[in-house]
Amino acid sequence: MAHTHTKRESSGLLLLIAGLLPLVLGLLFTFFEAQQNVKRQQVAAADALLTQTETVTQNAWDMINQLKQYTDDKCVNPMRKIQQLGSLSAYFRAVGTFSGPNVTCSSAFGRNPGTLSQMVLGKMPAHPYDWMYSIGGTYGVPHRPAVLFMHQLPSSKGVYVVVEGQYLMDFMRAIGAQRGYQLTLRVNGGYTIQTGHVEPDDNLLFSGSTYRAESQRFPISVSVTSSKAEALKNWRQAFFIFLPLAIILSLLCMLLAVNWLKHRLSWRDELRKGIRNGEFLVHYQPVWQVEERRCAGVEALLRWQRHDGRQVRPDMFIAAAEAEGMIIPLTRHLLNIIADEAQTWSVAPGFHLGVNVAAEHIQHPDFLADIRQFAARLREKQMIITLELTERSLIHEGPEVANKLATLRREGIRVAIDDFGTGHCSLSYLQNFQLDYLKIDRGFINAIESLEGETPVLDAIISLSHKLALEVLGEGVETPLQFEYLKNHGVNYIQGYLYARPLNSAALMAWLTKKGSLPPGTPD
Ligand code: C2E
Ligand code: CA
Ligand code: CA
């Protein structure tokens, strides 16, 4: 009852996770996507502003080039030309010539224009021959920024161009208005020309951000600051684009989960049906006893032959039966089949019969009764029943399991540890449990490469079993070399394709008469 209850709870949890996971991941994705989007838009805005400013700058330098020829003239001659050039482009506030600190000729103020410092409303910084910088205003237009371009000759005469800041600001407003950006433009570390305003904020999820960029061609730097509202707007957009997809995805995941759960349930039903319809068979794999030079007995291995002819691999259906709480009924079924089939056998007393037992079964209150009933049905045959347990069955179990096994051993049942070496690292259970055999996993046998070669782990396992006075069996022996090696190292039993494959009951009886006493590897 409790079992079904937790099962139902874990199914619900699985469904919940399947449904929520895409939504949560999607939500995270939208945050990321929105951030990337804001960044992309900022980069585009910064690029546009830089490109435009570069074009204006290039035009200003071109203008300077044209003006250069007038530096030596008296202002009278070039005046017309200067005024003409100055009014050619809408974005020049003024153009002119200078000599030392004085403006000698100006498109705005004619022949009496004052000093350069007066014009830029401040001290002129020391500068090289060609230079440019942004300023807060000029004499004629004191409250509107501008960009000043100057070309000075070694004679300290030169020409200048003042680019109208309003022009740049209009452009900045045009690209910043839609997304509410705050844009700045600064030339050569001069005055910062700015449009728009963004409140600073420290919201954790959504916050404004600033992107800065610099021109590769001129000393121009720009920045684009976006607001929290912009971040939120972008996230909302990403969210509504993604939401339908996330819903579909989460429905799909839930569908998969439901399918999987159904499939899981169907394993249980299929196993039940398989038992009812007699789809399970038992094969018996002979074991060679080295010292006595004869077949010592067999290990019973379960087979599932579906009604449609398909075979299900034992490791698959055993694992499914264990996961679905079906291993105990399945093992009882197995014991029944064995007991039925063994009635027809003619074997010498002391013939070994190995049966694999799952951990869950050993803990079950009916375990002793199940095994005793099985043993009772075989009593007449005087076989030695060996329970094969994996390390996993023993390692977590306390005295209760140890007591059960001790009781069964007193009644003549033997205990083998199966797949030794593949389970847990702790060997303490070897002292806590009374065991009879140790079955070395196929993996270690495979490591044997030559008779003289070293297989340290295998050798250690063999000598450990000798020290513990356990009889030792080598599993999955496929080659004469492996057989020879194990024999030389004092392994007592050999099981594997070299000696015999698992056979059904009738085939086993025929095989025993014909080959039971021929050593492993004897040709047919
Ligand atoms: P296992 O108990 O270690 O059984 C030995 C496995 O090795 C068997 O595979 C056997 O057919 C195979 N084998 C034997 N000799 C050789 C060999 O020379 N070479 C190779 N490559 N393989 C060899 P099988 O029958 O497929 O069983 C797989 C596992 O399924 C078993 O491993 C056991 O853990 C489990 N199993 C099988 N029958 C039962 C059962 O009735 N009850 C339980 N609880 N588990 C079972
Ligand atoms: Ca086994
Ligand atoms: Ca094994």
Coordinates of C-alpha atoms and ligand atoms in Angstrom, one line a residue:
M1 CA 0.0 0.0 0.0
A2 CA 2.8 2.4 1.1
H3 CA 4.6 1.3 -2.0
T4 CA 1.8 2.3 -4.4
H5 CA 1.4 5.5 -2.5
T6 CA 5.1 6.6 -2.9
K7 CA 4.9 5.4 -6.5
R8 CA 2.0 7.7 -7.2
E9 CA 3.7 10.6 -5.4
S10 CA 6.9 10.1 -7.5
S11 CA 4.9 9.9 -10.7
G12 CA 3.2 13.2 -9.8
L13 CA 6.6 14.7 -9.1
L14 CA 7.9 13.5 -12.4
L15 CA 5.0 15.0 -14.2
L16 CA 5.4 18.3 -12.3
I17 CA 9.1 18.5 -13.2
A18 CA 8.4 17.5 -16.8
G19 CA 5.9 20.3 -17.0
L20 CA 7.8 23.0 -15.2
L21 CA 11.3 22.4 -16.4
P22 CA 10.8 23.8 -20.0
L23 CA 9.0 26.8 -18.5
V24 CA 11.8 27.6 -16.0
L25 CA 14.5 27.0 -18.6
G26 CA 12.5 29.1 -21.0
L27 CA 12.1 31.9 -18.5
L28 CA 15.9 31.9 -17.9
F29 CA 16.4 31.9 -21.6
T30 CA 14.1 35.0 -22.1
F31 CA 16.2 36.9 -19.6
F32 CA 19.3 36.1 -21.4
E33 CA 17.7 36.8 -24.8
A34 CA 16.3 40.1 -23.7
Q35 CA 19.7 41.2 -22.4
Q36 CA 21.3 40.2 -25.7
N37 CA 18.7 42.1 -27.6
V38 CA 19.2 45.3 -25.6
K39 CA 22.9 45.0 -26.2
R40 CA 22.4 44.4 -30.0
Q41 CA 20.2 47.5 -30.2
Q42 CA 22.7 49.6 -28.2
V43 CA 25.5 48.4 -30.5
A44 CA 23.4 49.4 -33.6
A45 CA 22.7 52.8 -32.1
A46 CA 26.3 53.4 -31.2
D47 CA 27.4 52.3 -34.6
A48 CA 25.0 54.7 -36.3
L49 CA 26.1 57.6 -34.2
L50 CA 29.8 56.8 -34.7
T51 CA 29.4 56.5 -38.5
Q52 CA 27.5 59.7 -38.7
T53 CA 30.0 61.6 -36.6
E54 CA 32.9 60.1 -38.7
T55 CA 31.2 61.4 -41.9
V56 CA 30.9 64.8 -40.4
T57 CA 34.4 64.7 -39.2
Q58 CA 35.7 63.6 -42.6
N59 CA 33.8 66.5 -44.2
A60 CA 35.2 69.0 -41.7
W61 CA 38.8 67.8 -42.5
D62 CA 38.0 68.1 -46.3
M63 CA 36.8 71.7 -45.6
I64 CA 40.0 72.4 -43.7
N65 CA 42.0 71.2 -46.8
Q66 CA 40.1 73.6 -49.0
L67 CA 40.7 76.5 -46.6
K68 CA 44.4 75.8 -46.2
Q69 CA 45.3 78.0 -49.2
Y70 CA 43.9 81.1 -47.5
T71 CA 46.0 81.1 -44.4
D72 CA 48.5 83.6 -45.8
D73 CA 46.1 86.0 -47.4
K74 CA 44.7 89.1 -45.9
C75 CA 41.2 88.5 -44.9
V76 CA 39.8 90.8 -47.5
N77 CA 40.5 88.4 -50.3
P78 CA 39.4 85.1 -48.9
M79 CA 36.4 86.6 -47.0
R80 CA 33.9 85.9 -49.7
K81 CA 35.3 82.4 -50.3
I82 CA 35.3 81.6 -46.6
Q83 CA 31.7 82.8 -46.1
Q84 CA 30.7 80.8 -49.1
L85 CA 32.4 77.7 -47.9
G86 CA 31.0 78.1 -44.4
S87 CA 27.5 78.3 -45.6
L88 CA 27.9 75.4 -48.0
S89 CA 27.1 72.8 -45.4
A90 CA 24.3 73.1 -42.9
Y91 CA 26.3 71.6 -40.1
F92 CA 29.2 74.1 -40.1
R93 CA 28.7 76.8 -37.5
A94 CA 31.8 78.7 -38.6
V95 CA 35.0 78.4 -40.6
G96 CA 38.0 80.7 -40.6
T97 CA 41.7 81.3 -40.3
F98 CA 43.9 82.2 -37.4
S99 CA 47.4 83.3 -36.6
G100 CA 48.9 82.4 -33.3
P101 CA 46.2 83.0 -30.6
N102 CA 44.1 85.3 -32.9
V103 CA 41.4 84.5 -35.3
T104 CA 42.3 86.4 -38.4
C105 CA 39.2 85.8 -40.5
S106 CA 35.8 84.2 -39.6
S107 CA 32.8 83.3 -41.6
A108 CA 30.7 84.4 -38.6
F109 CA 32.5 87.6 -37.5
G110 CA 34.3 88.8 -40.6
R111 CA 37.5 90.6 -40.2
N112 CA 37.4 91.5 -36.5
P113 CA 36.7 88.2 -34.8
G114 CA 38.9 88.3 -31.6
T115 CA 41.0 85.5 -30.2
L116 CA 40.7 81.7 -30.5
S117 CA 40.2 81.5 -26.7
Q118 CA 37.3 84.0 -26.9
M119 CA 35.8 82.0 -29.6
V120 CA 35.8 78.7 -27.7
L121 CA 34.9 80.4 -24.4
G122 CA 37.9 79.1 -22.6
K123 CA 41.6 78.5 -22.7
M124 CA 42.9 76.8 -25.8
P125 CA 44.7 73.6 -24.8
A126 CA 48.2 73.1 -26.3
H127 CA 47.8 71.0 -29.4
P128 CA 49.6 69.4 -32.3
Y129 CA 49.1 70.6 -35.9
D130 CA 45.9 68.8 -36.6
W131 CA 43.4 68.3 -33.9
M132 CA 39.7 68.2 -33.0
Y133 CA 37.7 68.3 -29.8
S134 CA 34.2 68.9 -28.5
I135 CA 33.4 72.1 -26.8
G136 CA 30.4 73.3 -24.8
G137 CA 29.7 76.4 -26.8
T138 CA 31.2 79.2 -28.9
Y139 CA 31.3 83.0 -28.6
G140 CA 28.3 83.4 -30.9
V141 CA 26.3 80.5 -29.6
P142 CA 27.5 80.0 -26.0
H143 CA 25.0 77.4 -24.8
R144 CA 25.1 74.9 -27.7
P145 CA 27.9 72.4 -28.0
A146 CA 30.1 72.2 -31.1
V147 CA 33.1 70.3 -32.4
L148 CA 36.2 72.3 -33.2
F149 CA 38.7 71.2 -36.0
M150 CA 42.0 73.0 -36.4
H151 CA 44.9 72.8 -38.7
Q152 CA 48.0 74.7 -37.7
L153 CA 51.1 75.4 -39.9
P154 CA 54.6 75.6 -38.5
S155 CA 54.3 79.4 -39.0
S156 CA 51.5 79.1 -36.3
K157 CA 49.0 80.3 -38.8
G158 CA 46.1 77.9 -39.6
V159 CA 42.5 77.3 -40.4
Y160 CA 39.6 76.1 -38.3
V161 CA 36.1 74.6 -38.7
V162 CA 33.4 74.6 -36.0
V163 CA 30.8 71.9 -36.6
E164 CA 27.3 72.7 -35.2
G165 CA 26.6 70.5 -32.2
Q166 CA 22.9 70.9 -32.7
Y167 CA 23.2 69.0 -35.9
L168 CA 24.8 66.1 -34.0
M169 CA 22.3 66.4 -31.2
D170 CA 19.4 66.2 -33.5
F171 CA 20.8 63.0 -34.9
M172 CA 21.4 61.6 -31.4
R173 CA 17.8 62.4 -30.4
A174 CA 16.5 60.8 -33.6
I175 CA 18.2 57.5 -32.8
G176 CA 17.7 57.6 -29.1
A177 CA 14.1 58.7 -28.9
Q178 CA 12.4 55.4 -29.8
R179 CA 14.1 53.4 -27.1
G180 CA 14.5 56.2 -24.6
Y181 CA 18.3 56.0 -24.7
Q182 CA 20.7 58.5 -23.1
L183 CA 23.5 59.1 -25.7
T184 CA 26.8 60.8 -25.3
L185 CA 29.4 61.9 -27.7
R186 CA 32.8 63.1 -26.8
V187 CA 35.6 64.1 -29.1
N188 CA 39.2 63.8 -27.9
G189 CA 38.3 64.0 -24.3
G190 CA 36.5 67.4 -24.7
Y191 CA 33.0 68.4 -23.7
T192 CA 30.5 65.6 -23.4
I193 CA 27.6 66.2 -25.8
Q194 CA 24.6 64.4 -24.4
T195 CA 20.9 63.8 -25.3
G196 CA 18.2 61.9 -23.3
H197 CA 18.2 61.0 -19.7
V198 CA 18.1 57.7 -17.9
E199 CA 17.4 57.4 -14.1
P200 CA 20.1 55.2 -12.5
D201 CA 18.5 52.2 -10.8
D202 CA 19.6 49.0 -9.0
N203 CA 16.9 46.6 -9.8
L204 CA 18.2 43.1 -9.6
L205 CA 16.3 41.5 -12.4
F206 CA 16.0 44.4 -14.8
S207 CA 18.4 47.3 -14.9
G208 CA 19.7 49.8 -17.4
S209 CA 23.0 49.3 -19.0
T210 CA 25.6 51.3 -20.8
Y211 CA 27.4 50.4 -24.0
R212 CA 30.5 52.3 -25.0
A213 CA 32.2 52.4 -28.4
E214 CA 35.1 54.2 -30.0
S215 CA 35.9 55.2 -33.6
Q216 CA 38.8 53.4 -35.2
R217 CA 39.5 56.4 -37.4
F218 CA 39.1 59.5 -35.2
P219 CA 39.3 60.2 -31.4
I220 CA 35.6 59.9 -31.0
S221 CA 33.8 58.0 -28.2
V222 CA 30.1 57.4 -27.8
S223 CA 28.0 55.7 -25.2
V224 CA 24.4 54.4 -25.3
T225 CA 22.6 54.0 -22.0
S226 CA 19.3 52.1 -21.9
S227 CA 16.7 52.3 -19.2
K228 CA 15.2 49.7 -16.9
A229 CA 11.9 50.1 -18.9
E230 CA 13.7 49.2 -22.0
A231 CA 15.1 46.0 -20.4
L232 CA 11.6 45.1 -19.2
K233 CA 10.1 45.8 -22.6
N234 CA 12.6 43.5 -24.3
W235 CA 12.1 40.8 -21.8
R236 CA 8.3 41.0 -22.3
Q237 CA 8.8 40.7 -26.0
A238 CA 11.0 37.7 -25.7
F239 CA 8.7 36.2 -23.2
F240 CA 5.6 36.4 -25.4
I241 CA 7.5 35.1 -28.3
F242 CA 8.8 32.2 -26.3
L243 CA 5.7 31.5 -24.2
P244 CA 3.8 29.4 -26.8
L245 CA 6.9 27.4 -27.5
A246 CA 7.5 26.8 -23.8
I247 CA 3.9 25.7 -23.4
I248 CA 4.2 23.3 -26.3
L249 CA 7.5 22.0 -25.0
S250 CA 6.3 21.5 -21.5
L251 CA 3.2 19.7 -22.8
L252 CA 5.5 17.5 -24.9
C253 CA 7.7 16.7 -21.9
M254 CA 4.6 15.9 -19.9
L255 CA 3.4 13.6 -22.7
L256 CA 6.7 11.9 -22.7
A257 CA 6.6 11.5 -19.0
V258 CA 3.1 10.1 -19.1
N259 CA 4.2 7.7 -21.8
W260 CA 7.2 6.6 -19.8
L261 CA 5.1 6.1 -16.7
K262 CA 2.6 4.1 -18.7
H263 CA 5.4 2.0 -20.2
R264 CA 6.7 1.5 -16.7
L265 CA 3.4 0.3 -15.6
S266 CA 3.1 -1.9 -18.7
W267 CA 6.4 -3.6 -17.7
R268 CA 4.6 -4.7 -14.6
D269 CA 1.6 -5.9 -16.5
E270 CA 3.7 -7.6 -19.1
L271 CA 5.7 -9.5 -16.5
R272 CA 2.5 -10.6 -14.8
K273 CA 1.0 -11.7 -18.1
G274 CA 4.3 -13.4 -19.0
I275 CA 4.1 -15.4 -15.8
R276 CA 0.4 -16.3 -16.3
N277 CA 1.0 -17.4 -19.9
G278 CA 4.1 -19.5 -19.1
E279 CA 6.4 -17.3 -21.2
F280 CA 9.3 -17.8 -18.7
L281 CA 11.6 -20.7 -19.2
V282 CA 14.7 -21.8 -17.2
H283 CA 18.0 -22.7 -18.7
Y284 CA 20.7 -24.4 -16.7
Q285 CA 24.4 -23.8 -17.2
P286 CA 26.7 -26.6 -16.1
V287 CA 29.6 -26.0 -13.7
W288 CA 32.8 -28.0 -13.9
Q289 CA 34.4 -29.2 -10.7
V290 CA 38.2 -29.0 -11.2
E291 CA 39.4 -31.5 -8.5
E292 CA 36.7 -34.1 -9.1
R293 CA 36.9 -33.7 -12.8
R294 CA 33.2 -33.8 -13.4
C295 CA 30.1 -31.7 -13.6
A296 CA 29.4 -30.4 -10.1
G297 CA 26.0 -29.0 -10.9
V298 CA 24.2 -26.1 -12.7
E299 CA 23.2 -22.5 -12.3
A300 CA 19.5 -21.8 -13.2
L301 CA 19.1 -18.8 -15.5
L302 CA 15.7 -17.4 -16.3
R303 CA 14.7 -16.8 -19.9
W304 CA 11.7 -14.8 -21.2
Q305 CA 10.4 -16.0 -24.6
R306 CA 7.5 -13.7 -25.6
H307 CA 4.4 -15.2 -27.2
D308 CA 5.4 -13.4 -30.4
G309 CA 8.8 -15.2 -30.4
R310 CA 10.9 -12.3 -29.2
Q311 CA 13.4 -13.0 -26.5
V312 CA 13.8 -10.4 -23.7
R313 CA 17.3 -10.1 -22.3
P314 CA 17.5 -11.4 -18.7
D315 CA 19.5 -8.3 -17.4
M316 CA 16.7 -6.1 -18.8
F317 CA 13.7 -7.9 -17.5
I318 CA 15.4 -8.7 -14.2
A319 CA 16.1 -5.0 -13.7
A320 CA 12.5 -4.1 -14.7
A321 CA 11.1 -6.7 -12.3
E322 CA 13.3 -5.3 -9.5
A323 CA 12.2 -1.8 -10.3
E324 CA 8.5 -2.7 -10.5
G325 CA 8.3 -4.8 -7.4
M326 CA 7.8 -7.9 -9.5
I327 CA 11.1 -9.7 -8.6
I328 CA 9.6 -11.8 -5.8
P329 CA 6.6 -13.2 -7.7
L330 CA 9.0 -13.8 -10.6
T331 CA 11.5 -15.7 -8.4
R332 CA 8.7 -17.8 -6.9
H333 CA 7.6 -18.6 -10.4
L334 CA 11.2 -19.6 -11.3
L335 CA 11.5 -21.8 -8.2
N336 CA 8.3 -23.5 -9.2
I337 CA 9.5 -24.2 -12.7
I338 CA 12.8 -25.6 -11.4
A339 CA 11.1 -27.8 -8.9
D340 CA 8.8 -29.1 -11.6
E341 CA 11.5 -29.8 -14.1
A342 CA 14.0 -31.3 -11.6
Q343 CA 11.5 -34.1 -10.8
T344 CA 12.5 -35.7 -14.2
W345 CA 16.2 -35.4 -13.6
S346 CA 18.5 -38.2 -12.8
V347 CA 21.4 -36.7 -11.0
A348 CA 23.8 -38.0 -8.3
P349 CA 23.2 -36.9 -4.8
G350 CA 25.1 -33.7 -4.0
F351 CA 24.4 -32.2 -7.5
H352 CA 24.6 -28.4 -7.1
L353 CA 21.7 -26.2 -8.1
G354 CA 22.5 -22.5 -8.1
V355 CA 19.7 -20.0 -8.0
N356 CA 20.0 -16.2 -8.3
V357 CA 18.2 -14.3 -5.5
A358 CA 17.4 -10.6 -5.5
A359 CA 18.2 -8.3 -2.6
E360 CA 14.5 -7.4 -2.1
H361 CA 13.5 -11.0 -1.8
I362 CA 16.0 -11.7 1.0
Q363 CA 14.5 -8.9 3.1
H364 CA 11.0 -10.1 2.5
P365 CA 9.3 -11.8 5.5
D366 CA 8.4 -14.8 3.4
F367 CA 11.9 -15.4 2.1
L368 CA 12.7 -18.3 4.5
A369 CA 9.4 -19.9 3.8
D370 CA 9.9 -19.6 0.0
I371 CA 13.3 -21.2 0.1
R372 CA 12.2 -23.9 2.5
Q373 CA 9.3 -24.9 0.3
F374 CA 11.6 -25.0 -2.7
A375 CA 14.1 -27.2 -0.8
A376 CA 11.3 -29.5 0.4
R377 CA 10.2 -30.1 -3.2
L378 CA 13.7 -31.1 -4.2
R379 CA 14.5 -33.2 -1.1
E380 CA 14.2 -36.5 -2.8
K381 CA 16.8 -35.5 -5.3
Q382 CA 19.3 -34.7 -2.6
M383 CA 20.6 -31.7 -4.5
I384 CA 22.6 -28.9 -2.9
I385 CA 20.8 -25.7 -3.3
T386 CA 23.0 -22.6 -3.6
L387 CA 21.6 -19.1 -3.3
E388 CA 23.6 -16.7 -5.4
L389 CA 23.5 -13.2 -3.9
T390 CA 25.2 -10.1 -5.2
E391 CA 27.3 -7.9 -3.0
R392 CA 24.6 -5.3 -3.2
S393 CA 22.2 -7.7 -1.4
L394 CA 24.5 -8.0 1.5
I395 CA 26.3 -4.7 1.9
H396 CA 23.4 -2.6 3.3
E397 CA 21.7 -5.4 5.2
G398 CA 22.1 -5.9 8.9
P399 CA 21.9 -8.8 11.3
E400 CA 18.4 -9.8 10.2
V401 CA 19.6 -10.9 6.7
A402 CA 22.7 -12.5 8.2
N403 CA 20.5 -14.5 10.6
K404 CA 18.2 -15.7 7.8
L405 CA 21.2 -16.9 5.8
A406 CA 22.7 -18.6 8.8
T407 CA 19.4 -20.4 9.5
L408 CA 19.2 -21.6 5.9
R409 CA 22.8 -22.7 6.0
R410 CA 22.1 -24.8 9.0
E411 CA 19.3 -26.5 7.0
G412 CA 21.8 -27.4 4.2
I413 CA 21.4 -24.5 1.9
R414 CA 24.6 -22.9 0.6
V415 CA 25.3 -19.3 -0.1
A416 CA 27.5 -17.9 -2.9
I417 CA 28.5 -14.3 -3.6
D418 CA 27.9 -13.6 -7.2
D419 CA 29.7 -11.2 -9.6
F420 CA 32.4 -10.7 -6.9
G421 CA 34.5 -7.6 -7.4
T422 CA 32.0 -5.6 -9.4
G423 CA 29.8 -4.2 -6.6
H424 CA 31.0 -2.3 -3.6
C425 CA 34.5 -1.5 -2.3
S426 CA 33.9 -2.5 1.2
L427 CA 34.7 -6.1 2.0
S428 CA 33.5 -6.0 5.6
Y429 CA 30.5 -8.0 4.7
L430 CA 32.8 -11.0 4.0
Q431 CA 33.3 -11.2 7.8
N432 CA 29.7 -10.6 8.8
F433 CA 28.1 -13.2 6.6
Q434 CA 28.7 -16.9 6.5
L435 CA 29.4 -17.8 2.9
D436 CA 30.4 -20.9 1.0
Y437 CA 31.4 -19.8 -2.5
L438 CA 32.7 -16.8 -4.2
K439 CA 31.9 -16.3 -7.9
I440 CA 34.5 -14.2 -9.7
D441 CA 32.9 -11.9 -12.3
R442 CA 33.6 -12.5 -16.0
G443 CA 35.4 -9.2 -16.2
F444 CA 38.3 -10.4 -14.2
I445 CA 38.5 -13.7 -16.1
N446 CA 38.7 -11.7 -19.4
A447 CA 41.8 -10.0 -18.1
I448 CA 43.8 -13.2 -18.3
E449 CA 46.2 -12.9 -21.3
S450 CA 48.8 -15.6 -20.8
L451 CA 49.6 -18.3 -18.3
E452 CA 52.7 -16.5 -17.0
G453 CA 51.1 -13.0 -17.1
E454 CA 50.1 -11.1 -14.0
T455 CA 46.5 -10.3 -13.3
P456 CA 46.9 -8.7 -9.9
V457 CA 43.2 -8.2 -9.0
L458 CA 42.2 -11.6 -10.1
D459 CA 45.1 -13.2 -8.1
A460 CA 44.2 -11.1 -5.1
I461 CA 40.5 -12.3 -5.3
I462 CA 41.6 -15.9 -5.5
S463 CA 44.0 -15.7 -2.6
L464 CA 41.4 -13.7 -0.6
S465 CA 38.8 -16.5 -1.1
H466 CA 41.4 -19.1 -0.1
K467 CA 42.2 -17.2 3.1
L468 CA 38.5 -16.9 3.9
A469 CA 38.2 -20.7 3.3
L470 CA 35.6 -20.0 0.5
E471 CA 35.4 -22.2 -2.5
V472 CA 35.9 -20.1 -5.6
L473 CA 34.3 -20.3 -9.0
G474 CA 35.4 -18.6 -12.3
E475 CA 32.5 -17.2 -14.4
G476 CA 32.4 -16.7 -18.1
V477 CA 35.4 -18.9 -18.9
E478 CA 35.6 -19.0 -22.7
T479 CA 39.1 -20.1 -23.6
P480 CA 41.4 -23.0 -22.7
L481 CA 44.0 -20.5 -21.6
Q482 CA 41.6 -18.9 -19.0
F483 CA 40.6 -22.4 -17.9
E484 CA 44.3 -23.5 -17.5
Y485 CA 45.2 -20.3 -15.6
L486 CA 42.3 -20.6 -13.2
K487 CA 43.1 -24.3 -12.6
N488 CA 46.8 -23.5 -11.9
H489 CA 45.8 -20.8 -9.4
G490 CA 43.6 -23.2 -7.4
V491 CA 40.1 -22.1 -8.6
N492 CA 37.7 -24.9 -7.6
Y493 CA 34.9 -24.5 -10.2
I494 CA 34.7 -23.3 -13.8
Q495 CA 31.5 -22.0 -15.5
G496 CA 31.4 -20.6 -19.0
Y497 CA 30.8 -21.3 -22.7
L498 CA 34.1 -23.3 -22.9
Y499 CA 32.4 -26.0 -20.8
A500 CA 28.8 -25.5 -21.7
R501 CA 26.2 -22.9 -22.6
P502 CA 22.9 -22.7 -20.6
L503 CA 20.6 -25.5 -21.7
N504 CA 17.0 -26.3 -21.2
S505 CA 16.0 -29.1 -18.9
A506 CA 15.8 -31.9 -21.5
A507 CA 19.0 -30.7 -23.3
L508 CA 20.8 -30.7 -20.0
M509 CA 19.9 -34.3 -19.2
A510 CA 21.2 -35.4 -22.7
W511 CA 24.3 -33.3 -22.3
L512 CA 25.1 -34.7 -18.8
T513 CA 25.1 -38.3 -20.1
K514 CA 27.2 -37.4 -23.1
K515 CA 29.6 -34.7 -21.9
G516 CA 29.2 -34.2 -18.2
S517 CA 32.5 -35.9 -17.4
L518 CA 34.6 -34.5 -20.2
P519 CA 36.7 -31.6 -19.2
P520 CA 36.0 -28.1 -20.5
G521 CA 37.3 -27.6 -24.1
T522 CA 36.8 -31.2 -25.2
P523 CA 35.8 -31.1 -28.9
D524 CA 32.4 -32.5 -29.8
Ligands
C2E1 P1 24.8 -14.0 -13.7 O1 24.1 -14.5 -12.5 O2 26.2 -13.5 -13.6 O3 24.7 -15.1 -14.8 C1 25.7 -15.4 -15.6 C2 25.5 -14.8 -17.0 O4 26.7 -15.0 -17.8 C3 24.4 -15.5 -17.7 O5 23.8 -14.5 -18.6 C4 25.1 -16.4 -18.6 O6 24.4 -16.9 -19.7 C5 26.3 -15.7 -19.0 N1 27.5 -16.5 -19.3 C6 27.8 -17.7 -18.8 N2 28.9 -18.2 -19.4 C7 29.3 -17.2 -20.2 C8 30.5 -17.1 -21.1 O7 31.3 -17.9 -21.2 N3 30.6 -15.9 -21.8 C9 29.7 -14.9 -21.7 N4 29.8 -13.8 -22.4 N5 28.6 -15.0 -20.9 C10 28.4 -16.2 -20.2 P2 22.3 -14.3 -18.6 O8 21.6 -15.6 -18.6 O9 22.0 -13.3 -19.7 O10 21.9 -13.5 -17.2 C11 22.3 -12.3 -17.0 C12 22.1 -11.9 -15.6 O11 20.7 -11.8 -15.3 C13 22.6 -12.9 -14.6 O12 24.0 -12.8 -14.4 C14 21.8 -12.6 -13.4 O13 22.3 -11.4 -12.7 C15 20.5 -12.2 -14.0 N6 19.6 -13.3 -13.9 C16 19.4 -14.3 -14.8 N7 18.5 -15.2 -14.3 C17 18.1 -14.8 -13.1 C18 17.2 -15.2 -12.1 O14 16.6 -16.3 -12.3 N8 17.0 -14.4 -11.0 C19 17.7 -13.3 -10.8 N9 17.5 -12.6 -9.7 N10 18.6 -12.9 -11.7 C20 18.8 -13.6 -12.9
CA2 CA 24.5 -15.8 -10.9
CA3 CA 27.6 -13.7 -12.1

